[in-house]
Coordinates of C-alpha atoms and ligand atoms in Angstrom, one line a residue:
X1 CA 0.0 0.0 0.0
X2 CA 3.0 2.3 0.9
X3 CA 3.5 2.3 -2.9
X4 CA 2.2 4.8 -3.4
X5 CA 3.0 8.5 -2.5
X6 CA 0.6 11.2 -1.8
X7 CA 2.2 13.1 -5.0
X8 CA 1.1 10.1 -7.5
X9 CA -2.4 10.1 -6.0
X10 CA -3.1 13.6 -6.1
X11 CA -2.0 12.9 -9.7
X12 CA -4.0 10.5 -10.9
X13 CA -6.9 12.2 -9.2
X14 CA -6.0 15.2 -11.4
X15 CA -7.9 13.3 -14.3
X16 CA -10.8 13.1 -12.2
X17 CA -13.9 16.3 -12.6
X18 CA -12.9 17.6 -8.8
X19 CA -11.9 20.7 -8.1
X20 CA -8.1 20.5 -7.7
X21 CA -6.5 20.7 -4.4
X22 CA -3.5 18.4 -2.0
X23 CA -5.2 16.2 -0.9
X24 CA -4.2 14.2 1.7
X25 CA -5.1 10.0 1.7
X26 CA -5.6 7.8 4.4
X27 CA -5.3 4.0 3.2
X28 CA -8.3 1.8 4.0
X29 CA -6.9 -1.5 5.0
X30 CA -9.7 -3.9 5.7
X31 CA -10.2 -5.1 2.1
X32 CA -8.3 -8.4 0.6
X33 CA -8.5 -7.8 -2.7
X34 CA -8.5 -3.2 -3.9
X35 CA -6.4 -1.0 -2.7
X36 CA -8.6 1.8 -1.3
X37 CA -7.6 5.2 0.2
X38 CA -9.9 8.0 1.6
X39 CA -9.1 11.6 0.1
X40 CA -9.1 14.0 2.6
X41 CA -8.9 18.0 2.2
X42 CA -8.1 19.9 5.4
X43 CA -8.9 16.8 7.2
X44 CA -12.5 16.4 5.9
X45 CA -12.9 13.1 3.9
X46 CA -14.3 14.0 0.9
X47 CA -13.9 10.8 -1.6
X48 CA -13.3 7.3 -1.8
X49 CA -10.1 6.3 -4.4
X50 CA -9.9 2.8 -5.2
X51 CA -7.4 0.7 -7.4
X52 CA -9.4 -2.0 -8.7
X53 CA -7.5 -5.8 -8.8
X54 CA -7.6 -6.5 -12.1
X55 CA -6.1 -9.8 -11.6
X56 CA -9.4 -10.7 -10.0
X57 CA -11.5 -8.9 -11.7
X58 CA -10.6 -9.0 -14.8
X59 CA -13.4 -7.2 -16.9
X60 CA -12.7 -4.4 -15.7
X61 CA -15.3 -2.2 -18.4
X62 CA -18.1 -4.8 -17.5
X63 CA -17.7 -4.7 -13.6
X64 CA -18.2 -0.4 -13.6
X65 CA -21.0 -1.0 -16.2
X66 CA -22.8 -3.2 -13.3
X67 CA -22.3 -0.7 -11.1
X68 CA -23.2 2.5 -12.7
X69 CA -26.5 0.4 -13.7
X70 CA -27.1 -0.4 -10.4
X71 CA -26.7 2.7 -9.1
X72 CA -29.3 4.4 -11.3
X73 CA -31.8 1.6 -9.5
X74 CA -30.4 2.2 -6.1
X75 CA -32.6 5.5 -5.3
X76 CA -35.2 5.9 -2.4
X77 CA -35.5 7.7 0.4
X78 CA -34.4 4.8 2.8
X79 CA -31.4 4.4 0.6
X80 CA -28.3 6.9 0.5
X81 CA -26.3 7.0 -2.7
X82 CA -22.7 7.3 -3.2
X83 CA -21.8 9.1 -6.8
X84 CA -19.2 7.6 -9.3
X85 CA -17.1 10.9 -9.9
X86 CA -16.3 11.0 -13.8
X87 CA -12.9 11.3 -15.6
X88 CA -12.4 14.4 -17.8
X89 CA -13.0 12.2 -20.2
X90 CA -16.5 11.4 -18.9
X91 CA -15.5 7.8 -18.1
X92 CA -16.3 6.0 -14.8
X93 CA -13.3 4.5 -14.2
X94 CA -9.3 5.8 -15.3
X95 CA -6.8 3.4 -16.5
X96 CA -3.3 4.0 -16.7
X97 CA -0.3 2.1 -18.6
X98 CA 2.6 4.1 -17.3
X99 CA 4.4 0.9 -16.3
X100 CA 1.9 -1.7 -14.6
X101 CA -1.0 -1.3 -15.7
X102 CA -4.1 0.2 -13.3
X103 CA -7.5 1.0 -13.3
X104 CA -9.0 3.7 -10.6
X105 CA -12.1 4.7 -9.8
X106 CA -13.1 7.8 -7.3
X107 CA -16.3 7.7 -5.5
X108 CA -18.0 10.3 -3.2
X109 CA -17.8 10.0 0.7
X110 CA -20.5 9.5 3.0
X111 CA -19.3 11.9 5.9
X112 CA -20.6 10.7 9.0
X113 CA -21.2 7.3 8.2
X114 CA -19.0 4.2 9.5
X115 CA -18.8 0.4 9.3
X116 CA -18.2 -2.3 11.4
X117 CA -16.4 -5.8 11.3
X118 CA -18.5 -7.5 14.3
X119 CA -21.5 -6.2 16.1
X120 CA -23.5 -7.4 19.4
X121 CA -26.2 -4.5 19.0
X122 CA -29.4 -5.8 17.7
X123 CA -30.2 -2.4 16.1
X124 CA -27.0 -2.9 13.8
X125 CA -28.3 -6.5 13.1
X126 CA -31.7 -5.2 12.5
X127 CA -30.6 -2.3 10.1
X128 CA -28.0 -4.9 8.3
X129 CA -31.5 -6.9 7.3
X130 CA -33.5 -3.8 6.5
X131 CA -31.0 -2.5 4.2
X132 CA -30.0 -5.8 2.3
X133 CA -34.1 -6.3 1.8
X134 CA -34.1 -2.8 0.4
X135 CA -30.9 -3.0 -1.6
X136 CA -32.7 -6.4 -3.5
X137 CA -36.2 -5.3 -3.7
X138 CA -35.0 -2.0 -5.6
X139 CA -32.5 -4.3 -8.0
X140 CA -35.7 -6.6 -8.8
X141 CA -35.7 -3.6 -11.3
X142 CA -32.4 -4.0 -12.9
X143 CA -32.1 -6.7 -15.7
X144 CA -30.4 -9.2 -14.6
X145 CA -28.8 -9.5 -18.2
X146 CA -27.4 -6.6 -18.3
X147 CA -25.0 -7.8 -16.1
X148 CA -21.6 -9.4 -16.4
X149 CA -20.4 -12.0 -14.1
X150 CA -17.2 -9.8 -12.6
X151 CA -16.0 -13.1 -11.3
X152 CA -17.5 -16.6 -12.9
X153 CA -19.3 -19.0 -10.8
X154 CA -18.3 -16.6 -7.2
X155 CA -20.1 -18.6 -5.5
X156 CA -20.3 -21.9 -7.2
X157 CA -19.6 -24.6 -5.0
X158 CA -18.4 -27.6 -7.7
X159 CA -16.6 -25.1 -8.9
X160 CA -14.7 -24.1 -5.7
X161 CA -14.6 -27.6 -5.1
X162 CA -12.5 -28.2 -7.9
X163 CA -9.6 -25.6 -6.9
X164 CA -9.2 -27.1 -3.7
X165 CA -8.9 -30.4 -4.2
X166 CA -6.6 -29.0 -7.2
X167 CA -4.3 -27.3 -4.3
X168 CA -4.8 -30.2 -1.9
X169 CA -2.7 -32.5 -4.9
X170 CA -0.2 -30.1 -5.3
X171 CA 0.7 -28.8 -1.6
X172 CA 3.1 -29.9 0.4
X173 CA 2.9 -32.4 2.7
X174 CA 3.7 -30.1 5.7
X175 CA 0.8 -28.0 5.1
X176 CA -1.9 -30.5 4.7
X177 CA -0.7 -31.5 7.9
X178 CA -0.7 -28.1 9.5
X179 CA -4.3 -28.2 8.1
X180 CA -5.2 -31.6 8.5
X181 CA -8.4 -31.0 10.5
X182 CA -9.6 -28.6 8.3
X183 CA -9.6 -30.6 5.2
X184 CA -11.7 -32.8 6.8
X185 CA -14.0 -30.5 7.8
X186 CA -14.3 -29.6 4.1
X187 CA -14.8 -33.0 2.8
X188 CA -17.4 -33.9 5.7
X189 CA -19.3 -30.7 4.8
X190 CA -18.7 -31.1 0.7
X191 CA -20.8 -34.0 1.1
X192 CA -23.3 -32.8 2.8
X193 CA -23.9 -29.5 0.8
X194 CA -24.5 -31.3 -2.0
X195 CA -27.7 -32.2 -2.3
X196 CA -29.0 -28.3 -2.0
X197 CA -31.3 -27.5 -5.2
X198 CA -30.5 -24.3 -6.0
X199 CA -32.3 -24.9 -9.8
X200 CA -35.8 -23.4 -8.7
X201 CA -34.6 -20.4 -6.9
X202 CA -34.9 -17.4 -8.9
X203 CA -31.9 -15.4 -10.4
X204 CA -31.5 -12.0 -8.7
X205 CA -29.0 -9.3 -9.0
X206 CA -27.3 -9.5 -5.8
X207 CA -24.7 -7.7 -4.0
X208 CA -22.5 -11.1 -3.0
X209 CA -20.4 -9.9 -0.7
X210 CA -22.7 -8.4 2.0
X211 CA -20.3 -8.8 4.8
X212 CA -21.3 -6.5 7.8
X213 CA -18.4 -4.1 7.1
X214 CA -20.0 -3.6 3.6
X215 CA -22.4 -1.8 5.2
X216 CA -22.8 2.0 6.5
X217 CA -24.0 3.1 8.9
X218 CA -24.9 6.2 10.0
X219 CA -22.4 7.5 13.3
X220 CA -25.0 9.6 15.3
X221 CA -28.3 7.3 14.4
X222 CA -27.1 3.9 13.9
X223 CA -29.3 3.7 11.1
X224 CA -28.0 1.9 7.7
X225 CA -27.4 4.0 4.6
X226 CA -26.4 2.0 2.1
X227 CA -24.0 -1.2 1.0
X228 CA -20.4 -0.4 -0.2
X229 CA -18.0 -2.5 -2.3
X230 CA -20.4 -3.7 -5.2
X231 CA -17.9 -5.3 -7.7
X232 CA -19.2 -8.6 -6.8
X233 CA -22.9 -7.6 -7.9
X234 CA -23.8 -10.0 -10.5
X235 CA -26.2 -12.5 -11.0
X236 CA -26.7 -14.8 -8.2
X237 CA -29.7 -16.3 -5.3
X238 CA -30.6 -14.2 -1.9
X239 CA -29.8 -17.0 -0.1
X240 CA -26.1 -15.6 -0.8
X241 CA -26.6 -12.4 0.4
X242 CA -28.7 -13.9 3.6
X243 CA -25.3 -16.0 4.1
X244 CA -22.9 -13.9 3.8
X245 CA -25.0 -11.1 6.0
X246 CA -25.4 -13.5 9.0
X247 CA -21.6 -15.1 9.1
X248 CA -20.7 -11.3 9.7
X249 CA -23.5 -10.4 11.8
X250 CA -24.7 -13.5 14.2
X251 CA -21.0 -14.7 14.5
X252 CA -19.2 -11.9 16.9
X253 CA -15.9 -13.0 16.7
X254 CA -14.2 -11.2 13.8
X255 CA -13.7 -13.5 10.3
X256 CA -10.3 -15.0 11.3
X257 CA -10.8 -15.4 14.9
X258 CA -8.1 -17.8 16.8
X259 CA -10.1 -18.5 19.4
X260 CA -13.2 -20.5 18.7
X261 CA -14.7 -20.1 21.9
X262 CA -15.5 -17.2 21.1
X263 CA -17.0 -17.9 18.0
X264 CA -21.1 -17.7 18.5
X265 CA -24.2 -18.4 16.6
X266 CA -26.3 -15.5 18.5
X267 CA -29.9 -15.9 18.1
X268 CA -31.2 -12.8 19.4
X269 CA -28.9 -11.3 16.2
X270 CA -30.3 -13.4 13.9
X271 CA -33.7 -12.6 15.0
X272 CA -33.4 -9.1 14.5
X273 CA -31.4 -9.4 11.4
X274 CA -34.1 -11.1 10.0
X275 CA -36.8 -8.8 11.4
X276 CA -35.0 -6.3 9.7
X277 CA -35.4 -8.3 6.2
X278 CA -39.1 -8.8 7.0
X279 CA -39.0 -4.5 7.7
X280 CA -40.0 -3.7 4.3
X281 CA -42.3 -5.2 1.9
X282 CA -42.1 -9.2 1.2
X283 CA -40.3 -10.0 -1.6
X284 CA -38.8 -13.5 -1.4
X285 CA -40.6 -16.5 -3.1
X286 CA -41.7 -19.5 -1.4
X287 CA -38.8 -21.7 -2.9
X288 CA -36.6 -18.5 -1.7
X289 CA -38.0 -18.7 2.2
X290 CA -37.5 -22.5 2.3
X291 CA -34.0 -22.8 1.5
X292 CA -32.7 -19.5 3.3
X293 CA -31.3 -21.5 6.0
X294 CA -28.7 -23.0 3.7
X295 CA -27.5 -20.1 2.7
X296 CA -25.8 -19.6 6.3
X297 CA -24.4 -22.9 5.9
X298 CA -22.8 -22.0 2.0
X299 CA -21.3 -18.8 2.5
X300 CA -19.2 -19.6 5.8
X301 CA -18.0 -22.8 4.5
X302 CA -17.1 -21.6 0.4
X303 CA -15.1 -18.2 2.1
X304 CA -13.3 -21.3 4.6
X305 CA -12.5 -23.5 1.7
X306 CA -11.8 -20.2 -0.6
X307 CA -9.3 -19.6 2.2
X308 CA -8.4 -22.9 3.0
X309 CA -7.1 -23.3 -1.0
X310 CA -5.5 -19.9 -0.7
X311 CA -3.7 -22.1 2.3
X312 CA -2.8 -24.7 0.3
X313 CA -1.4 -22.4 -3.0
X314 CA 0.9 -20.1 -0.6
X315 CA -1.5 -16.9 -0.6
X316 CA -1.7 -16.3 -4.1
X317 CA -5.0 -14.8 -3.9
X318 CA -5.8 -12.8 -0.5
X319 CA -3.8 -10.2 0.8
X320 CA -2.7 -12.0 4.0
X321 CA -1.0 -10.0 7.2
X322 CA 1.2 -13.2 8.3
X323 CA 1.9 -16.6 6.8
X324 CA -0.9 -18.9 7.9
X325 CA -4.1 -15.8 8.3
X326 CA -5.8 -17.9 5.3
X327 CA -5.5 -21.0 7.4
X328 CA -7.1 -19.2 10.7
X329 CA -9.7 -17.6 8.3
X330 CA -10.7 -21.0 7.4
X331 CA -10.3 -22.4 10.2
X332 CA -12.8 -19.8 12.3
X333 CA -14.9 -19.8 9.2
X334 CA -15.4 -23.8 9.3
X335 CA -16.4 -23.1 13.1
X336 CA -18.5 -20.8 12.3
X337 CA -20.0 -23.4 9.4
X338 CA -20.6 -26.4 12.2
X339 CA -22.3 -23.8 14.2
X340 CA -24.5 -23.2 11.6
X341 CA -25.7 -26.4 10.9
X342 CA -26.6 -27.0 14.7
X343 CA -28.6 -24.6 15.0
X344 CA -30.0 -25.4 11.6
X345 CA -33.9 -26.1 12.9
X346 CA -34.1 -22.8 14.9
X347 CA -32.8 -20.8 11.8
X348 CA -35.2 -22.2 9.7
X349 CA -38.3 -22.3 12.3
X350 CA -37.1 -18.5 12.3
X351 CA -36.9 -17.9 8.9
X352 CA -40.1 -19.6 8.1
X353 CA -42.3 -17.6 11.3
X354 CA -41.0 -14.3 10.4
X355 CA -40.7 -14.3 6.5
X356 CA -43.7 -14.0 4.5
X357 CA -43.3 -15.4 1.1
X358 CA -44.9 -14.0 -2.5
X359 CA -45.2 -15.0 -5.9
X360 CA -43.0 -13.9 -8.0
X361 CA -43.8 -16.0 -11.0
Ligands
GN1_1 C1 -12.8 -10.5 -0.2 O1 -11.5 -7.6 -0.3 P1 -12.9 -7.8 0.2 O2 -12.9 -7.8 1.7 O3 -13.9 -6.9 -0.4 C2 -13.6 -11.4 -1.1 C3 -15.0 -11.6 -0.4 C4 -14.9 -12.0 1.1 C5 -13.9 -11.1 1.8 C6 -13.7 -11.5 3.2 C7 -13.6 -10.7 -4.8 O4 -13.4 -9.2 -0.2 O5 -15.7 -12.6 -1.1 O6 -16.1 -11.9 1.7 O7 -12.7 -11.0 1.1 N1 -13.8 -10.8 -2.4 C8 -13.4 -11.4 -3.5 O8 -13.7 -12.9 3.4 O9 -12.8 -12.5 -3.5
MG2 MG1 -15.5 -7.2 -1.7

C-alpha cells in the first residue's frame, strides 16, 4: 500500500472532474483484494479512491457497467447514494499504462457514516437486514442480463470444489498436515452441501459480498445508509446475500478469529437481522423462504475453503497479514460453518415464522 505517495495520487486524481487541491489520503486496510484510500482535504474526507485488482476482476469495463446500472436503480429515500465521480473524459473508471497497468475509480464519501467488522447490537443487526431487503427489492428492477459476471461461478460450489482439491494435490505435505483437521472438515461438509437444489430459486441481481463491514451506517443514528464495495454484484440467489450477512452479523468474533470459543451463533442477532429483512415489503418466493437457511451454511463454509485453498497455494489470492491468516480464516470460518448447521432447525423455524413469502412468477 505504501507504494504509493501522496504526489502520485493527487496525480492520478487530477484526471478526475474535482476541483483540484492536496489532498491528503488515508489508506483503507480492511479489504483483501483493492487498494482503497480515503481523500481528505483539510482533514475532511471527501472521496473514496480505489485501485481496482484486475487480476481478479478482470473485466474491468463490465464490472463499472454493473455498477453505474445499479446505481441508477439504487434510489429511495431509505437508501443513500454514493456518486461515481467521472474522468475528464466522462469515463467511470481511469486506466493507466505508465508501467503496470491500473484501473482507478473515485467515488463520493459519505461523511458521518461508519462500518463495522463485528456487532452485538441488535439495532446494527436489524438495520443490516433492512437494508439488504431494500438493496434487493430495488435491484428486482435492474435486468439481470445486463449484467456481467465480474468473477464466474463466485459462488459456485463444484466449482470451488474443484480448486481445492486441485491445491490439496499439489501442496506440500507439511501444510496439509498443518491443516489436516480442516480438510476434513471440508470433505465432511462437501458431502453434505451437496444435495441443495439451488435450480428453482430465482436469479437475482445480488450484491454477494454483504459482509457487515460492507455496510454503513450512520455514526449519530445507527441507522444503515447504504452497502459499499459492489464489484461482486452480479447474477446470483438471496440465499447468498442472507449467508454472507449472518456469518458477519450472528458470529461476533471477527472472520479470522483464533479463538473459537468465542466464536457464536447469537440468536437474538439473527432474529433481528431477519426482522430487519421482513421491515420492508415481502419480496422473497416460497422456494426462496424455504432454502434460506442454507445459505448460512454455504457462505461460511465456500469463504473457509476459498481460504483454506489460498492455504494450500501459498496466498496467491488474498492479501494476507502473516503466513498462515488464510489458514485461521478458514479455520474460524469452518467453526463458524458447524455452528451453523446446529442450529439449523431454529434458523429455519425462524426464517419460516418471520418471513412471508410472495409469488413472484
Ligand atoms: C474479499 O476484499 P474484500 O474484503 O472486499 C472477497 C470476499 C470475502 C472477503 C472476506 C472478490 O473481499 O468474497 O467476503 O474478502 N472478495 C473477493 O472474506 O474474493
Ligand atoms: Mg468485496
Amino acid at each position: 500500500m505504501n507504494k504509493y505517495t501522496d504526489q502520485t495520487l493527487n496525480t492520478l486524481l487530477s484526471n478526475f472532474s474535482i476541483e483540484e487541491k492536496n489532498y491528503n489520503f488515508k489508506p483503507l486496510t480492511d479489504g483483501f483484494i483493492n487498494d482503497t484510500f480515503l481523500v481528505l482535504a483539510d482533514n475532511v474526507p471527501l472521496y473514496v479512491l480505489q485501485r481496482i485488482n484486475h487480476n481478479v476482476f478482470d473485466n474491468v469495463a463490465g464490472l463499472m457497467n454493473n455498477v453505474r446500472d445499479a446505481f441508477e436503480h439504487l434510489i429511495d429515500t431509505d437508501y443513500q447514494d454514493i456518486t461515481l465521480v467521472k474522468t475528464h473524459n466522462g469515463l467511470s473508471y481511469l486506466s493507466t499504462k505508465n508501467g503496470e497497468k491500473a484501473y482507478w475509480r473515485v467515488m463520493t464519501y459519505i461523511n458521518g457514516s461508519t462500518a463495522y467488522n463485528t456487532t452485538e447490537n441488535a439495532k446494527i443487526a436489524f438495520e443490516a437486514g433492512k437494508i439488504i431487503s431494500k438493496f434487493n427489492i430495488l435491484l428486482q428492477k435492474a435486468n439481470v442480463d445486463d449484467y456481467v459476471d465480474t468473477i464466474p461461478r463466485f459462488h459456485d460450489l463444484s466449482l470451488r470444489k474443484n480448486q481445492f482439491e486441485e491445491a490439496l494435490e499439489k501442496s506440500t505435505p507439511e501444510k496439509r498436515n498443518t491443516a489436516e483437521s480442516a480438510i476434513l472438515f471440508a470433505h465432511k461438509v462437501l458431502a453434505q452441501l451437496s444435495h441443495i437444489e439451488l435450480s428453482e430459486l430465482p436469479i437475482r441481481v445480488c450484491h454477494n459480498d454483504t459482509k457487515l463491514n460492507n455496510i454503513l451506517f450512520s455514526k449519530e443514528t445507527e441507522k444503515a445508509l447504504c452497502l459499499i464495495d459492489l464489484d461482486t454484484l452480479m447474477r446470483g440467489y438471496f440465499l447468498y446475500d442472507f449467508g454472507d450477512a449472518i456469518r458477519t452479523i450472528v458470529n461476533t468474533a471477527p472472520e479470522d478469529e483464533k479463538n473459537h470459543d468465542k466464536i457464536t451463533f447469537n440468536k437474538g442477532l439473527l432474529d433481528a437481522f431477519i426482522d430487519g429483512l421482513s421491515a420492508n415489503e415481502p419480496f422473497l418466493s416460497k422456494k426462496e423462504v424455504e432454502t434460506l437457511a442454507w445459505g448460512a451454511v454455504l457462505m461460511p463454509f465456500l469463504h473457509g475453503i476459498r481460504a483454506l485453498t489460498d492455504y494450500l497455494n501459498g496466498n496467491i489470492y488474498y492479501k494476507v497479514a502473516y503466513e498462515n491468516q488464510n489458514l485461521d480464516r478458514s479455520s474460524s470460518l469452518f467453526a463458524f460453518t458447524q455452528k451453523a448447521l446446529d442450529n439449523f432447525t431454529y434458523m429455519k423455524n425462524t426464517i419460516s415464522e418471520k418471513l412471508i413469502p410472495v409469488d413472484i412468477g
